[in-house]
Short mmCIF file of C-alpha atoms in Angstrom, two decimals:
data_model
loop_
_atom_site.label_atom_id
_atom_site.label_comp_id
_atom_site.label_asym_id
_atom_site.label_seq_id
_atom_site.Cartn_x
_atom_site.Cartn_y
_atom_site.Cartn_z
CA MET A 1 8.09 24.71 24.51
CA LEU A 2 8.37 21.46 22.58
CA LEU A 3 10.19 21.71 19.25
CA SER A 4 7.14 20.14 17.55
CA ALA A 5 5.01 23.08 18.70
CA GLU A 6 7.52 25.52 17.17
CA ILE A 7 7.45 23.61 13.85
CA ARG A 8 3.64 23.68 13.89
CA ARG A 9 3.77 27.46 14.35
CA LYS A 10 6.08 27.76 11.32
CA ILE A 11 3.70 25.65 9.23
CA GLU A 12 0.73 27.85 10.13
CA ASN A 13 2.73 31.00 9.31
CA LYS A 14 3.73 29.58 5.94
CA LYS A 15 0.13 28.63 5.15
CA SER A 16 -1.01 32.13 6.05
CA GLU A 17 1.72 33.66 3.87
CA MET A 18 0.75 31.35 0.97
CA LYS A 19 -2.93 32.32 1.34
CA ASN A 20 -2.04 36.02 1.24
CA LEU A 21 -0.04 35.52 -1.94
CA ARG A 22 -2.93 33.68 -3.51
CA ASP A 23 -5.38 36.44 -2.55
CA LYS A 24 -3.04 38.96 -4.18
CA GLY A 25 -3.13 36.90 -7.38
CA GLU A 26 0.52 35.81 -7.07
CA ILE A 27 -0.36 32.16 -7.76
CA GLU A 28 3.13 31.05 -8.86
CA LYS A 29 4.75 32.36 -5.68
CA ALA A 30 2.01 30.78 -3.59
CA HIS A 31 2.42 27.44 -5.37
CA ALA A 32 6.19 27.55 -4.88
CA MET A 33 5.66 27.54 -1.10
CA ILE A 34 3.94 24.15 -1.18
CA GLY A 35 7.34 22.44 -1.15
CA GLU A 36 8.41 24.41 1.94
CA ILE A 37 5.24 23.39 3.78
CA GLU A 38 5.68 19.75 2.77
CA ASN A 39 9.26 19.77 4.12
CA LEU A 40 8.09 21.32 7.38
CA ASN A 41 5.40 18.63 7.67
CA LYS A 42 8.08 15.96 7.22
CA GLU A 43 10.25 17.66 9.85
CA LEU A 44 7.23 17.73 12.19
CA GLU A 45 6.58 14.02 11.63
CA ILE A 46 10.20 13.22 12.52
CA GLN A 47 10.15 15.43 15.61
CA LEU A 48 6.87 13.94 16.86
CA LYS A 49 8.41 10.46 16.54
CA ILE A 50 11.47 11.58 18.52
CA GLU A 51 9.31 13.11 21.25
CA GLU A 52 7.13 9.99 21.39
CA GLU A 53 10.20 7.76 21.86
CA GLU A 54 11.57 10.07 24.53
CA LYS A 55 8.24 9.90 26.37
CA ASP A 56 8.17 6.09 26.10
CA SER A 57 11.73 5.96 27.42
CA VAL A 58 10.71 7.94 30.51
CA VAL A 59 7.72 5.67 31.11
CA ASN A 60 9.80 2.52 30.59
CA ASN A 61 12.45 3.73 33.03
CA ALA A 62 9.75 4.45 35.60
CA ASN A 63 8.41 0.93 35.23
CA LYS A 64 11.72 -0.92 34.77
CA ASN A 65 11.30 -2.77 38.07
CA VAL A 66 7.83 -4.07 37.12
CA VAL A 67 7.98 -7.61 35.71
CA VAL A 68 5.18 -8.42 33.24
CA ASP A 69 4.72 -11.55 31.15
CA LYS A 70 5.15 -10.47 27.54
CA VAL A 71 2.20 -11.46 25.37
CA ASP A 72 2.31 -11.50 21.58
CA GLU A 73 -1.07 -9.93 20.82
CA ASN A 74 -1.22 -11.38 17.33
CA ARG A 75 -0.46 -14.92 18.54
CA ALA A 76 -3.00 -14.66 21.39
CA PHE A 77 -5.71 -13.49 18.98
CA ASN A 78 -4.97 -16.32 16.54
CA LYS A 79 -5.07 -18.93 19.29
CA ALA A 80 -8.41 -17.62 20.58
CA LEU A 81 -9.83 -17.54 17.05
CA MET A 82 -8.69 -21.11 16.29
CA ASN A 83 -9.59 -22.40 19.77
CA LYS A 84 -5.99 -23.47 20.51
CA SER A 85 -4.44 -23.90 23.96
CA MET A 86 -3.03 -20.72 25.49
CA THR A 87 -0.61 -19.75 28.24
CA ASP A 88 -1.99 -18.14 31.40
CA ALA A 89 -0.74 -14.74 30.21
CA GLU A 90 -2.45 -15.21 26.84
CA LYS A 91 -5.70 -16.25 28.52
CA LYS A 92 -5.58 -13.11 30.64
CA TYR A 93 -4.94 -10.97 27.56
CA VAL A 94 -7.89 -12.56 25.74
CA ALA A 95 -10.16 -12.09 28.78
CA ASP A 96 -9.14 -8.45 29.20
CA ASN A 97 -8.90 -7.32 25.58
CA LEU A 98 -10.87 -9.50 23.17
CA VAL A 99 -14.63 -9.25 22.96
CA GLU A 100 -16.35 -12.46 21.92
CA ASN A 101 -19.68 -12.14 20.13
CA LYS A 102 -22.07 -14.52 21.77
CA ALA A 103 -24.90 -16.38 20.04
CA GLY A 104 -27.63 -14.02 18.93
CA ASP A 105 -25.29 -11.27 17.75
CA THR A 106 -23.37 -13.07 15.03
CA GLY A 107 -25.79 -12.22 12.23
CA VAL A 108 -26.84 -14.52 9.43
CA ILE A 109 -23.89 -14.29 7.08
CA GLY A 110 -22.42 -17.60 5.94
CA ALA A 111 -22.60 -20.92 7.74
CA ASP A 112 -23.43 -21.05 11.44
CA ASP A 113 -20.41 -21.30 13.72
CA VAL A 114 -19.98 -23.58 16.69
CA ARG A 115 -18.65 -20.55 18.56
CA GLY A 116 -18.90 -16.81 18.06
CA GLY A 117 -16.22 -14.72 16.42
CA TYR A 118 -13.90 -12.20 18.04
CA LEU A 119 -13.69 -8.47 17.45
CA LEU A 120 -10.32 -7.45 16.05
CA PRO A 121 -7.91 -6.16 18.72
CA THR A 122 -6.58 -2.61 18.50
CA THR A 123 -3.37 -3.50 16.66
CA HIS A 124 -5.30 -5.29 13.90
CA GLU A 125 -7.92 -2.52 13.70
CA THR A 126 -5.10 -0.02 13.14
CA GLN A 127 -3.90 -2.08 10.17
CA ILE A 128 -7.41 -2.01 8.69
CA LYS A 129 -7.60 1.77 9.16
CA GLU A 130 -4.25 2.25 7.42
CA LEU A 131 -5.44 0.18 4.46
CA ARG A 132 -8.70 2.18 4.30
CA ARG A 133 -6.78 5.46 3.99
CA LYS A 134 -5.48 4.31 0.62
CA ARG A 135 -8.98 4.06 -0.86
CA ARG A 136 -11.55 6.74 -1.77
CA SER A 137 -14.22 6.46 0.89
CA LEU A 138 -17.40 8.55 1.09
CA LYS A 139 -17.54 7.61 4.77
CA GLU A 140 -14.83 10.23 5.35
CA LEU A 141 -17.19 12.98 4.14
CA VAL A 142 -20.29 12.13 6.19
CA ASN A 143 -20.93 12.15 9.94
CA VAL A 144 -19.77 8.88 11.51
CA LYS A 145 -21.77 8.15 14.62
CA SER A 146 -20.65 5.25 16.85
CA VAL A 147 -23.50 3.24 18.32
CA THR A 148 -23.46 0.45 20.88
CA THR A 149 -26.82 -1.11 20.07
CA ARG A 150 -28.21 -2.63 16.88
CA THR A 151 -31.21 -0.26 16.85
CA GLY A 152 -31.97 3.08 18.40
CA LYS A 153 -33.30 6.62 18.02
CA PHE A 154 -32.09 10.13 18.70
CA ASN A 155 -33.70 13.55 18.65
CA THR A 156 -32.85 16.13 16.04
CA GLU A 157 -34.17 19.57 15.13
CA GLY A 158 -37.61 19.45 13.55
CA GLU A 159 -38.88 21.12 10.40
CA ASN A 160 -38.79 24.62 11.91
CA ALA A 161 -35.66 26.27 13.33
CA LEU A 162 -35.68 26.10 17.12
CA GLU A 163 -35.68 29.31 19.11
CA LEU A 164 -35.29 30.02 22.81
CA LEU A 165 -38.60 30.18 24.68
CA ASN A 166 -39.59 33.06 26.93
CA PHE A 167 -40.74 31.11 29.98
CA GLU A 168 -42.10 34.23 31.68
CA GLU A 169 -44.70 34.55 28.93
CA LEU A 170 -45.71 30.89 29.05
CA ASN A 171 -48.20 29.57 31.56
CA THR A 172 -47.79 26.00 30.36
CA LEU A 173 -45.10 24.46 28.21
CA THR A 174 -46.85 22.20 25.69
CA ALA A 175 -45.56 19.47 23.38
CA LYS A 176 -46.06 21.69 20.33
CA ASP A 177 -43.44 24.07 21.72
CA LEU A 178 -40.82 21.34 21.49
CA LYS A 179 -40.25 21.07 17.77
CA PHE A 180 -37.99 18.03 17.64
CA ALA A 181 -37.92 15.17 15.17
CA GLN A 182 -36.61 11.65 15.68
CA LYS A 183 -34.13 9.74 13.58
CA SER A 184 -33.54 6.03 13.98
CA TRP A 185 -30.90 3.49 13.01
CA ALA A 186 -30.88 -0.27 12.57
CA VAL A 187 -27.39 -1.56 11.84
CA LYS A 188 -27.08 -4.54 9.52
CA ASP A 189 -24.36 -7.15 9.09
CA TYR A 190 -22.10 -6.92 6.03
CA GLY A 191 -19.45 -9.58 5.61
CA LEU A 192 -16.99 -11.41 3.43
CA LEU A 193 -16.15 -15.12 3.34
CA ILE A 194 -12.49 -15.88 2.57
CA PRO A 195 -11.11 -19.44 2.20
CA VAL A 196 -7.65 -19.94 3.75
CA ALA A 197 -5.44 -23.02 3.46
CA ASN A 198 -5.25 -24.88 6.77
CA GLN A 199 -1.45 -25.03 6.59
CA PHE A 200 -1.46 -21.22 6.62
CA ILE A 201 -4.00 -20.64 9.37
CA GLU A 202 -2.46 -23.21 11.72
CA ASP A 203 0.62 -21.00 12.09
CA THR A 204 -0.28 -19.04 15.21
CA ASP A 205 2.31 -16.36 14.39
CA VAL A 206 0.79 -15.48 11.04
CA ASN A 207 -0.79 -12.03 10.72
CA ILE A 208 -4.30 -12.80 9.53
CA VAL A 209 -5.07 -9.16 8.78
CA ASP A 210 -2.12 -9.03 6.35
CA TYR A 211 -3.84 -11.83 4.45
CA ILE A 212 -7.47 -10.73 4.56
CA GLY A 213 -7.04 -6.97 5.01
CA LYS A 214 -6.77 -5.72 1.43
CA GLU A 215 -9.66 -7.83 0.13
CA PHE A 216 -11.88 -6.95 3.07
CA VAL A 217 -11.13 -3.22 2.87
CA LYS A 218 -11.81 -3.12 -0.89
CA ALA A 219 -15.16 -4.86 -0.40
CA SER A 220 -15.94 -2.79 2.70
CA VAL A 221 -15.32 0.63 1.11
CA ARG A 222 -17.19 -0.40 -2.03
CA THR A 223 -20.20 -1.53 0.04
CA GLU A 224 -20.20 1.57 2.26
CA ASN A 225 -19.89 3.89 -0.75
CA LYS A 226 -22.83 2.16 -2.45
CA ALA A 227 -25.02 2.56 0.66
CA ILE A 228 -24.10 6.25 1.00
CA ILE A 229 -24.62 7.02 -2.70
CA THR A 230 -28.04 5.34 -2.52
CA GLU A 231 -29.00 7.90 0.13
CA PHE A 232 -27.51 10.73 -1.94
CA LYS A 233 -29.69 9.76 -4.90
CA LYS A 234 -32.85 10.20 -2.82
CA LEU A 235 -32.43 13.93 -3.46
CA GLU A 236 -34.47 15.45 -6.25
CA ALA A 237 -32.14 16.37 -9.11
CA LYS A 238 -31.86 20.09 -9.90
CA THR A 239 -31.18 20.67 -13.62
CA ILE A 240 -28.47 23.28 -14.18
CA LYS A 241 -26.75 24.87 -17.16
CA GLY A 242 -23.04 25.32 -16.76
CA VAL A 243 -20.93 26.21 -13.76
CA ASP A 244 -23.24 29.12 -12.86
CA GLY A 245 -25.77 26.52 -11.72
CA LEU A 246 -23.28 25.17 -9.19
CA LEU A 247 -22.58 28.66 -7.91
CA GLU A 248 -26.31 29.32 -7.57
CA ALA A 249 -26.67 26.15 -5.49
CA LEU A 250 -23.88 27.40 -3.21
CA ASN A 251 -25.02 31.02 -3.03
CA VAL A 252 -28.81 30.69 -3.02
CA THR A 253 -30.14 27.15 -2.55
CA LEU A 254 -28.03 26.21 0.48
CA ASP A 255 -28.37 27.86 3.87
CA PRO A 256 -25.34 30.17 4.32
CA ALA A 257 -24.27 28.21 7.41
CA ILE A 258 -24.22 25.02 5.32
CA ALA A 259 -22.57 26.71 2.32
CA GLU A 260 -19.69 27.87 4.50
CA ASN A 261 -18.46 24.26 4.90
CA ALA A 262 -19.73 22.98 1.57
CA LYS A 263 -17.84 20.71 -0.81
CA ILE A 264 -18.58 19.52 -4.32
CA ILE A 265 -18.77 15.73 -4.65
CA THR A 266 -18.63 14.43 -8.20
CA ASN A 267 -17.35 11.71 -10.51
CA GLN A 268 -14.44 11.60 -12.96
CA THR A 269 -16.36 12.64 -16.08
CA SER A 270 -18.07 15.57 -14.34
CA PHE A 271 -14.79 16.71 -12.78
CA ASN A 272 -13.11 16.59 -16.18
CA TYR A 273 -15.75 19.03 -17.49
CA LEU A 274 -14.98 21.48 -14.67
CA ASP A 275 -11.25 21.04 -15.15
CA THR A 276 -11.47 22.24 -18.78
CA LEU A 277 -13.25 25.52 -17.96
CA GLU A 278 -11.46 28.84 -18.25
CA ASP A 279 -12.35 32.41 -17.33
CA LYS A 280 -12.43 35.32 -19.79
CA GLN A 281 -8.68 35.83 -19.38
CA GLY A 282 -8.00 32.21 -20.35
CA ARG A 283 -7.12 31.12 -16.80
CA LYS A 284 -8.26 27.78 -15.42
CA LEU A 285 -11.44 28.13 -13.38
CA LEU A 286 -10.33 25.48 -10.91
CA GLN A 287 -7.47 26.23 -8.54
CA PRO A 288 -5.33 23.81 -6.48
CA CYS A 289 -6.18 23.48 -2.82
CA LEU A 290 -3.27 25.03 -0.92
CA ALA A 291 -3.84 22.82 2.14
CA ASP A 292 -3.97 19.66 -0.01
CA PRO A 293 -2.39 20.09 -3.49
CA THR A 294 -3.83 16.73 -4.61
CA LYS A 295 -7.29 18.33 -4.70
CA MET A 296 -8.80 21.15 -6.75
CA MET A 297 -11.21 23.90 -5.71
CA LEU A 298 -14.01 25.91 -7.27
CA ARG A 299 -14.47 29.30 -5.57
CA ASN A 300 -12.61 27.94 -2.50
CA LYS A 301 -14.86 24.85 -2.30
CA ILE A 302 -12.96 21.55 -2.37
CA ILE A 303 -13.98 19.09 -5.08
CA GLU A 304 -14.08 15.42 -4.02
CA VAL A 305 -13.79 13.07 -7.00
CA PHE A 306 -14.98 9.45 -7.10
CA ALA A 307 -14.91 6.82 -9.84
CA ASP A 308 -17.54 6.97 -12.58
CA GLU A 309 -18.40 3.33 -11.79
CA GLU A 310 -19.31 4.25 -8.22
CA LEU A 311 -20.82 7.72 -8.47
CA THR A 312 -23.21 7.27 -11.39
CA PRO A 313 -25.65 10.08 -12.25
CA LYS A 314 -29.27 9.77 -11.19
CA THR A 315 -30.25 10.59 -14.77
CA SER A 316 -28.34 8.53 -17.32
CA ASN A 317 -25.55 10.30 -19.29
CA ASN A 318 -25.80 13.51 -17.26
CA LEU A 319 -22.97 15.22 -15.41
CA THR A 320 -23.61 14.97 -11.68
CA PHE A 321 -22.60 17.17 -8.74
CA TYR A 322 -23.56 16.97 -5.05
CA VAL A 323 -23.13 20.43 -3.55
CA GLY A 324 -23.26 21.04 0.19
CA ASP A 325 -22.16 19.57 3.51
CA ALA A 326 -22.44 15.76 3.40
CA GLU A 327 -21.60 15.60 7.11
CA GLU A 328 -24.80 17.50 7.90
CA TYR A 329 -26.82 15.54 5.34
CA LEU A 330 -26.04 11.97 6.38
CA ASN A 331 -25.18 9.91 9.44
CA PHE A 332 -23.14 6.72 9.12
CA TYR A 333 -24.08 4.58 12.14
CA GLU A 334 -21.16 2.32 12.98
CA LYS A 335 -21.39 -0.47 15.53
CA LYS A 336 -17.80 -0.56 16.66
CA GLY A 337 -15.57 -3.48 15.89
CA ILE A 338 -14.79 -5.79 12.99
CA GLU A 339 -15.58 -9.41 13.80
CA VAL A 340 -13.60 -12.40 12.56
CA ALA A 341 -14.88 -15.97 12.92
CA THR A 342 -13.77 -19.30 11.48
CA SER A 343 -15.46 -22.43 10.18
CA ALA A 344 -13.77 -25.54 8.76
CA GLU A 345 -17.03 -27.20 7.68
CA ALA A 346 -17.57 -25.20 4.47
CA GLY A 347 -14.03 -25.99 3.26
CA PHE A 348 -14.02 -29.72 4.02
CA LYS A 349 -13.27 -30.75 0.42
CA GLU A 350 -10.55 -28.14 -0.08
CA TYR A 351 -8.83 -28.79 3.29
CA ALA A 352 -9.41 -25.13 4.01
CA THR A 353 -10.78 -22.95 6.77
CA TRP A 354 -13.22 -20.17 5.98
CA LEU A 355 -12.73 -16.80 7.61
CA ARG A 356 -15.86 -14.71 7.99
CA VAL A 357 -15.15 -10.99 8.41
CA VAL A 358 -18.12 -8.85 9.43
CA GLU A 359 -18.78 -5.16 10.01
CA ARG A 360 -22.08 -3.62 11.09
CA PHE A 361 -23.45 -0.27 9.95
CA ASP A 362 -26.47 1.72 8.80
CA VAL A 363 -26.90 5.04 7.01
CA GLY A 364 -29.65 7.63 7.36
CA VAL A 365 -30.45 11.14 6.15
CA VAL A 366 -30.48 13.75 8.92
CA ASP A 367 -30.90 17.06 7.05
CA ASP A 368 -32.07 16.74 3.44
CA LYS A 369 -31.50 20.48 2.89
CA ALA A 370 -27.77 20.23 3.55
CA LEU A 371 -27.00 18.76 0.12
CA VAL A 372 -28.15 19.69 -3.38
CA LEU A 373 -28.03 17.31 -6.34
CA CYS A 374 -27.19 19.25 -9.50
CA GLU A 375 -27.23 17.55 -12.91
CA MET A 376 -26.57 18.92 -16.35
CA ALA A 377 -26.49 17.51 -19.86
CA LYS A 378 -23.03 16.73 -21.17
CA PRO A 379 -21.77 19.53 -23.43
CA VAL A 380 -21.75 18.54 -27.09
#
C-alpha cells in the first residue's frame, strides 16, 4: 500500500473522530483536532509529491534512450501568437497542441484581426485556474457543463417526475408518455483588451499569462458572477422573518433530495446578521465547518459568502439568502479554451500591441425549484 493511502486513511479517521466529538457537544475538543488534520493534509501533500517524482523517475528511466527535441512550450506559443519564425520542433508542437480559431469563430470583440487567435495551451490554462482559485467564484457552486458547439439543446426531466412505464400494459407508447423538457444554450464571447508595450511582447521567452492573468481573471470572475446572479434573481423572493424562515425553506419548501445537499448563498451584510445570532443558552447559532474551518454552517448547511457589491438583494435594503442546491438550479455552459489574439493596429500611436483575451460561456436555469430566494427586512 502506498504511504499516501495510509495518510488518507488517518485523515478520514480523524475527521470521523472530530465529527463524533461535535455530535457529543464537545466542541472545544473537536476544534482542537483541526490542527492535527491540517498537519496530516500537509504530510499527504508532501508524500504525493514524492510519489509523483518517483513515478516520473521510473518513466524517464524507461525512456532514457529516446531522443526528443526539447520544446519550450511558452516560447512556441509566443512565436505562434506573434507570427514569428519557428524551429521544426516548435512548428510540430504548434500543429499538435495549439488550436487556432479560424475566421467565423473569433467573435466580434475589439478590432478585426488579420489572423485568428490561439487557445491557451495546457500550461497557461493551469496558471489561469490557479489564479481563479484565489477569487470568490459562483461558478464553483453551479453545474459546469462543457460544450463543443456555440449552440445546442439537451433533454431534461419535464414538469412531472418521471416514472418507469409498464410496457406490458401499454399497447402503444405515445409522445405524452415521454415527459421530457428541453434546455438550450447559446454561448457568447466575453473578452478583455489589454495594451502591451512592443518591447515587452517581442521577447519570446516572456510569460504572457503572468502579465495578463490577474487582470483577466478578475474581470472574468466578476463577469461570470454577474451572469449567474442575474439568473438567481429570476426567482420570486420569499419574505421571511428571522432564521426560522431559512429553516422552513430547508425543511419544507425544498424537496428533501435537494435539501440534503443544500447550501446558503448570501452576502456580507446578511452573513453578519446570522453571525450575531445566539441560542437560548447564549451560544453562537453558526458553527465552523469541520471540513473547511474558513466557512461557517447553519444546521450543518455551509454558508457561502460573497461581496455586498456583487450579491445585491432583489429588494433594496433587504437581507438576502439563496437556499438550496445551486448545482441543480443552474448550468454554466463553457466552450472550452481561453483564446488570445494580437493586433498592433489599435496601438499604432502608443507603439503597443493589443492582446485580446476571450472566453465563451452561457448560463441557464435547469430546475427552478432547486433554489429558494429568501429576503427579510434588516433588523432595526
